[in-house]
Short mmCIF file of C-alpha atoms in Angstrom, two decimals:
data_model
loop_
_atom_site.label_atom_id
_atom_site.label_comp_id
_atom_site.label_asym_id
_atom_site.label_seq_id
_atom_site.Cartn_x
_atom_site.Cartn_y
_atom_site.Cartn_z
CA PRO A 1 -38.64 42.10 42.50
CA SER A 2 -40.96 40.96 39.72
CA TYR A 3 -38.65 42.52 37.11
CA PHE A 4 -35.68 40.81 38.74
CA ILE A 5 -37.43 37.41 38.54
CA ILE A 6 -38.37 37.98 34.89
CA PHE A 7 -34.75 38.91 34.10
CA LYS A 8 -33.46 35.73 35.78
CA LEU A 9 -35.92 33.58 33.81
CA PHE A 10 -34.91 35.31 30.59
CA LEU A 11 -31.22 34.74 31.32
CA LYS A 12 -31.88 31.08 32.17
CA HIS A 13 -33.69 30.49 28.87
CA TYR A 14 -31.03 32.40 26.96
CA ARG A 15 -28.24 30.15 28.29
CA SER A 16 -30.17 26.93 27.75
CA GLY A 17 -31.12 27.77 24.17
CA ARG A 18 -34.76 26.82 24.75
CA PRO A 19 -37.48 28.83 23.02
CA ILE A 20 -39.03 31.83 24.72
CA VAL A 21 -42.66 32.16 23.80
CA ALA A 22 -44.19 35.59 23.76
CA GLY A 23 -47.72 36.52 22.84
CA GLY A 24 -50.10 39.35 23.20
CA GLY A 25 -52.94 41.27 21.74
CA GLY A 26 -54.84 38.08 20.97
CA GLY A 27 -52.52 37.33 18.09
CA ALA A 28 -50.82 34.02 17.41
CA PRO A 29 -47.94 33.28 19.78
CA ALA A 30 -44.52 33.95 18.39
CA ALA A 31 -41.56 31.60 19.11
CA MET A 32 -37.86 32.43 19.18
CA THR A 33 -34.94 30.09 19.93
CA TYR A 34 -31.71 31.50 21.28
CA ARG A 35 -28.98 29.33 19.76
CA ARG A 36 -26.01 31.15 21.16
CA GLY A 37 -25.86 28.86 24.17
CA ALA A 38 -25.65 25.62 22.16
CA LYS A 39 -22.33 23.74 22.51
CA ASP A 40 -20.20 21.81 20.03
CA ASP A 41 -19.91 18.52 21.83
CA GLY A 42 -20.74 14.85 21.33
CA CYS A 43 -19.42 12.20 18.96
CA CYS A 44 -19.65 14.47 15.88
CA SER A 45 -18.12 17.58 17.37
CA VAL A 46 -15.27 19.35 15.62
CA GLY A 47 -12.93 18.65 18.52
CA PHE A 48 -13.73 14.93 18.57
CA LEU A 49 -13.33 14.61 14.79
CA LYS A 50 -10.00 16.44 14.98
CA CYS A 51 -8.82 13.95 17.58
CA LEU A 52 -9.93 11.02 15.40
CA LEU A 53 -8.17 12.41 12.34
CA HIS A 54 -4.93 13.07 14.23
CA THR A 55 -5.01 9.46 15.45
CA PHE A 56 -5.78 8.22 11.94
CA ASN A 57 -2.94 10.29 10.46
CA PHE A 58 -0.46 8.71 12.86
CA ILE A 59 -1.64 5.19 11.97
CA PHE A 60 -1.77 6.15 8.30
CA LEU A 61 1.83 7.37 8.40
CA LEU A 62 2.99 4.07 9.92
CA SER A 63 1.06 2.11 7.30
CA GLY A 64 2.56 4.26 4.55
CA CYS A 65 6.05 3.48 5.81
CA ALA A 66 5.13 -0.22 5.77
CA VAL A 67 3.89 0.02 2.17
CA LEU A 68 7.01 1.92 1.14
CA GLY A 69 9.18 -0.67 2.87
CA VAL A 70 7.48 -3.58 1.08
CA GLY A 71 7.90 -1.85 -2.27
CA VAL A 72 11.59 -1.09 -1.69
CA TRP A 73 12.23 -4.60 -0.36
CA THR A 74 10.64 -6.17 -3.44
CA LEU A 75 12.57 -4.03 -5.91
CA VAL A 76 15.94 -4.13 -4.14
CA ALA A 77 16.15 -7.55 -2.52
CA LYS A 78 14.58 -9.35 -5.49
CA ARG A 79 15.91 -7.20 -8.31
CA HIS A 80 17.84 -10.09 -9.90
CA HIS A 81 14.80 -12.35 -10.07
CA LEU A 82 12.65 -9.65 -11.70
CA SER A 83 14.75 -9.82 -14.86
CA LEU A 84 13.92 -13.53 -15.25
CA LEU A 85 10.18 -12.92 -15.60
CA THR A 86 8.67 -12.46 -19.04
CA THR A 87 6.10 -9.86 -17.90
CA VAL A 88 6.37 -6.74 -15.75
CA THR A 89 3.30 -7.52 -13.64
CA TYR A 90 5.27 -8.48 -10.55
CA ALA A 91 7.44 -5.37 -10.76
CA SER A 92 4.39 -3.18 -11.48
CA THR A 93 2.72 -4.12 -8.20
CA ALA A 94 5.90 -3.22 -6.32
CA TYR A 95 6.19 0.15 -8.11
CA MET A 96 2.55 0.94 -7.33
CA LEU A 97 3.13 0.26 -3.64
CA LEU A 98 6.29 2.34 -3.74
CA LEU A 99 4.41 5.29 -5.24
CA ALA A 100 1.50 4.85 -2.83
CA GLY A 101 3.84 4.77 0.17
CA ALA A 102 5.57 7.98 -0.92
CA LEU A 103 2.20 9.68 -1.44
CA VAL A 104 1.04 8.59 2.00
CA ILE A 105 3.85 10.54 3.66
CA LEU A 106 2.99 13.70 1.70
CA VAL A 107 -0.76 13.31 2.21
CA THR A 108 -0.27 12.80 5.95
CA ALA A 109 1.47 16.18 6.15
CA LEU A 110 -1.39 17.78 4.21
CA GLY A 111 -3.90 16.13 6.53
CA CYS A 112 -2.18 17.47 9.64
CA VAL A 113 -2.25 21.02 8.25
CA ALA A 114 -5.90 20.68 7.19
CA VAL A 115 -7.00 19.39 10.60
CA CYS A 116 -4.97 21.86 12.65
CA ARG A 117 -6.12 24.87 10.65
CA LEU A 118 -9.62 23.49 9.97
CA HIS A 119 -9.17 24.44 6.32
CA ARG A 120 -12.03 23.05 4.23
CA CYS A 121 -10.20 23.21 0.88
CA PHE A 122 -7.25 21.31 2.34
CA LEU A 123 -9.66 18.77 3.83
CA LEU A 124 -11.30 18.28 0.44
CA ALA A 125 -7.91 17.78 -1.23
CA TYR A 126 -6.89 15.43 1.59
CA THR A 127 -10.01 13.31 1.09
CA PHE A 128 -9.47 13.16 -2.68
CA LEU A 129 -5.86 12.05 -2.26
CA LEU A 130 -6.92 9.42 0.26
CA LEU A 131 -9.31 8.07 -2.35
CA LEU A 132 -6.55 8.08 -4.98
CA ILE A 133 -4.16 6.15 -2.72
CA PHE A 134 -6.99 3.80 -1.78
CA LEU A 135 -7.55 2.95 -5.46
CA MET A 136 -3.82 2.49 -6.13
CA GLU A 137 -3.36 0.10 -3.22
CA ALA A 138 -6.55 -1.78 -4.04
CA VAL A 139 -5.47 -2.26 -7.66
CA ALA A 140 -1.99 -3.39 -6.58
CA GLY A 141 -3.47 -5.86 -4.09
CA ILE A 142 -5.96 -7.29 -6.58
CA ILE A 143 -3.32 -7.60 -9.31
CA ALA A 144 -1.00 -9.37 -6.86
CA TYR A 145 -3.63 -11.97 -5.96
CA VAL A 146 -4.71 -12.49 -9.59
CA TYR A 147 -1.11 -12.76 -10.81
CA GLU A 148 -0.31 -15.20 -8.00
CA GLU A 149 -2.45 -17.77 -9.82
CA GLN A 150 -0.63 -17.19 -13.12
CA VAL A 151 2.99 -17.29 -11.94
CA TRP A 152 3.48 -20.98 -12.64
CA ASN A 153 2.19 -20.70 -16.22
CA GLU A 154 4.51 -17.77 -16.92
CA LEU A 155 7.53 -19.56 -15.47
CA ALA A 156 6.71 -22.82 -17.23
CA ASP A 157 6.41 -21.03 -20.57
CA GLY A 158 9.37 -18.69 -20.35
CA LEU A 159 11.91 -19.58 -17.67
CA ASN A 160 13.61 -22.39 -19.58
CA THR A 161 13.90 -20.16 -22.66
CA THR A 162 15.44 -17.42 -20.53
CA PHE A 163 17.99 -19.86 -19.10
CA VAL A 164 19.12 -21.44 -22.37
CA GLU A 165 19.09 -18.27 -24.51
CA SER A 166 20.14 -15.48 -22.14
CA TYR A 167 22.84 -17.09 -19.99
CA GLY A 168 26.25 -15.90 -21.16
CA THR A 169 24.75 -13.36 -23.58
CA ASP A 170 22.83 -11.00 -21.27
CA ALA A 171 24.97 -9.82 -18.34
CA SER A 172 22.08 -8.92 -15.99
CA ARG A 173 20.23 -12.18 -16.61
CA THR A 174 23.44 -14.19 -16.32
CA GLU A 175 24.04 -12.66 -12.90
CA ALA A 176 20.39 -13.28 -11.96
CA ILE A 177 20.56 -16.94 -12.98
CA ASN A 178 23.79 -17.50 -11.05
CA ASP A 179 22.28 -15.85 -7.98
CA LEU A 180 19.13 -17.94 -8.34
CA GLN A 181 21.02 -21.24 -8.63
CA ARG A 182 23.25 -20.44 -5.66
CA SER A 183 20.38 -19.21 -3.48
CA PHE A 184 17.92 -22.01 -4.20
CA LYS A 185 20.56 -24.74 -4.66
CA CYS A 186 19.22 -25.73 -8.06
CA CYS A 187 20.47 -26.11 -11.62
CA GLY A 188 18.65 -25.11 -14.79
CA ALA A 189 14.97 -24.27 -15.10
CA ASN A 190 13.57 -27.81 -14.97
CA GLY A 191 16.83 -29.65 -14.25
CA PHE A 192 20.56 -29.70 -15.01
CA ASP A 193 19.86 -31.28 -18.44
CA ASP A 194 18.52 -27.92 -19.65
CA TRP A 195 22.07 -26.68 -20.11
CA LYS A 196 22.70 -29.22 -22.90
CA HIS A 197 20.64 -27.02 -25.23
CA SER A 198 21.92 -23.64 -24.07
CA VAL A 199 23.57 -20.95 -26.21
CA TRP A 200 26.20 -20.65 -23.47
CA LEU A 201 27.31 -24.28 -23.94
CA ARG A 202 27.51 -23.94 -27.73
CA LYS A 203 29.65 -20.82 -27.40
CA ASN A 204 31.93 -22.52 -24.87
CA SER A 205 32.13 -25.93 -26.52
CA ARG A 206 35.91 -25.97 -26.11
CA THR A 207 35.62 -25.94 -22.33
CA ASN A 208 34.79 -29.01 -20.30
CA ASN A 209 32.05 -27.31 -18.29
CA LYS A 210 28.65 -28.87 -18.90
CA VAL A 211 26.80 -26.65 -16.42
CA PRO A 212 27.66 -23.24 -14.92
CA ASP A 213 29.79 -23.27 -11.80
CA SER A 214 26.83 -21.83 -9.85
CA CYS A 215 25.21 -25.28 -10.13
CA CYS A 216 27.87 -26.78 -7.86
CA LYS A 217 27.25 -27.63 -4.24
CA THR A 218 30.83 -26.63 -3.49
CA ILE A 219 31.54 -23.77 -5.86
CA GLY A 220 34.97 -23.44 -7.44
CA ILE A 221 36.45 -22.53 -10.80
CA GLY A 222 35.66 -25.30 -13.29
CA CYS A 223 33.49 -27.26 -10.85
CA GLY A 224 30.78 -27.60 -13.53
CA LYS A 225 32.77 -30.12 -15.56
CA LEU A 226 30.68 -32.97 -14.11
CA ALA A 227 33.87 -34.80 -13.17
CA HIS A 228 32.13 -35.31 -9.84
CA PRO A 229 28.34 -35.47 -10.53
CA SER A 230 27.61 -35.68 -6.81
CA ASN A 231 28.77 -32.06 -6.53
CA ILE A 232 26.02 -30.85 -8.92
CA TYR A 233 22.45 -29.93 -8.02
CA TYR A 234 20.04 -31.95 -10.13
CA ASP A 235 16.73 -30.21 -9.40
CA GLY A 236 15.54 -27.26 -11.47
CA CYS A 237 14.85 -23.76 -10.12
CA ILE A 238 11.30 -23.33 -11.37
CA ASN A 239 9.55 -24.76 -8.30
CA ALA A 240 11.60 -22.76 -5.81
CA LEU A 241 11.20 -19.51 -7.78
CA ASP A 242 7.47 -20.09 -8.18
CA GLU A 243 7.04 -20.64 -4.45
CA GLN A 244 9.02 -17.53 -3.53
CA ILE A 245 7.18 -15.24 -5.96
CA ARG A 246 3.81 -16.55 -4.75
CA GLU A 247 4.75 -15.82 -1.13
CA HIS A 248 5.85 -12.29 -2.02
CA LEU A 249 2.68 -11.63 -4.00
CA ILE A 250 0.56 -12.75 -1.06
CA ILE A 251 2.44 -10.28 1.17
CA ILE A 252 2.00 -7.48 -1.39
CA GLY A 253 -1.72 -8.24 -1.74
CA ALA A 254 -2.28 -8.41 2.00
CA VAL A 255 -0.46 -5.13 2.62
CA GLY A 256 -2.25 -3.33 -0.20
CA LEU A 257 -5.78 -4.50 0.60
CA GLY A 258 -5.29 -4.40 4.37
CA ILE A 259 -4.28 -0.76 4.42
CA CYS A 260 -7.18 0.07 2.09
CA LEU A 261 -9.54 -0.82 4.92
CA VAL A 262 -7.77 1.62 7.24
CA GLN A 263 -8.13 4.42 4.70
CA VAL A 264 -11.90 3.98 4.56
CA PHE A 265 -12.11 5.29 8.13
CA GLY A 266 -9.91 8.25 7.24
CA MET A 267 -12.16 9.22 4.34
CA ILE A 268 -15.25 8.95 6.54
CA PHE A 269 -13.73 11.08 9.31
CA SER A 270 -12.50 13.76 6.90
CA CYS A 271 -15.89 13.96 5.15
CA CYS A 272 -17.65 14.31 8.51
CA LEU A 273 -15.30 17.10 9.56
CA TYR A 274 -15.73 18.84 6.21
CA LEU A 275 -19.53 18.81 6.57
CA ARG A 276 -19.28 19.88 10.20
CA LEU A 277 -17.13 22.86 9.24
CA ARG A 278 -19.62 23.79 6.55
CA ASP A 279 -22.34 24.01 9.20
CA TYR A 280 -19.94 25.96 11.39
CA ARG A 281 -19.45 28.55 8.65
CA ARG A 282 -23.21 28.87 8.16
CA HIS A 283 -24.19 28.98 11.84
CA PRO A 284 -21.17 30.01 13.91
CA GLN A 285 -23.48 30.79 16.83
CA TYR A 286 -23.85 27.06 17.44
CA TYR A 287 -20.18 26.67 18.40
#
């Protein structure tokens, strides 16, 4: 019976992982901890971190689609207006978001494989790519907010020149100007008088049109002859274009910087899982 009791105590200590102290012969007691019974549980367990990363990947995929959508919307829906700007800053922010959104979809797939297979090299690559996308979106967001303060100066310096020099000579800009005047119900950069100094008017001096037909409230062939001034928009397009670009830049900045905050959690979770798996490789008896 005494041996049976000792065996039960030994088994109990073995399962609990607590140290079993043995001594004898007057020597110093020796301690030994049986770790095989320890469990991988709690808030930093591999299973819990896998669950967090799967949830993050789903949210990250949705955010990537949103970023991709904003980039495509900016480049497609506003493609005419981009040609009227003297710098490529506005277009650059959209291209950066477009690239970041495409990378998000690929990185999400890599993250799912890394988490499912618990592959440390894939996790390391996943974390690095998250950091890369984080920097791209942060830069795009910051540029958008900085450029938002400079839009008016750029338009004031260059929009009138674009109108008077490019209309009728550059097909893409001519189409963009017509679209702008029809959409915003305006005429010229600062006003309809801008067309008096345009290259288009000098080349078409034989016609009676004083402003393009896109300046008319009721558009028709030859409506820009000013025979009926009440049918012409008097206000320039600069204020309306400035307001629209500012609104779009605020959206781009908010999307870029907002999703950056989400990615911080993903990088933290992936680093924690990477370190946890390193301990798992060193001491598999813990798990």
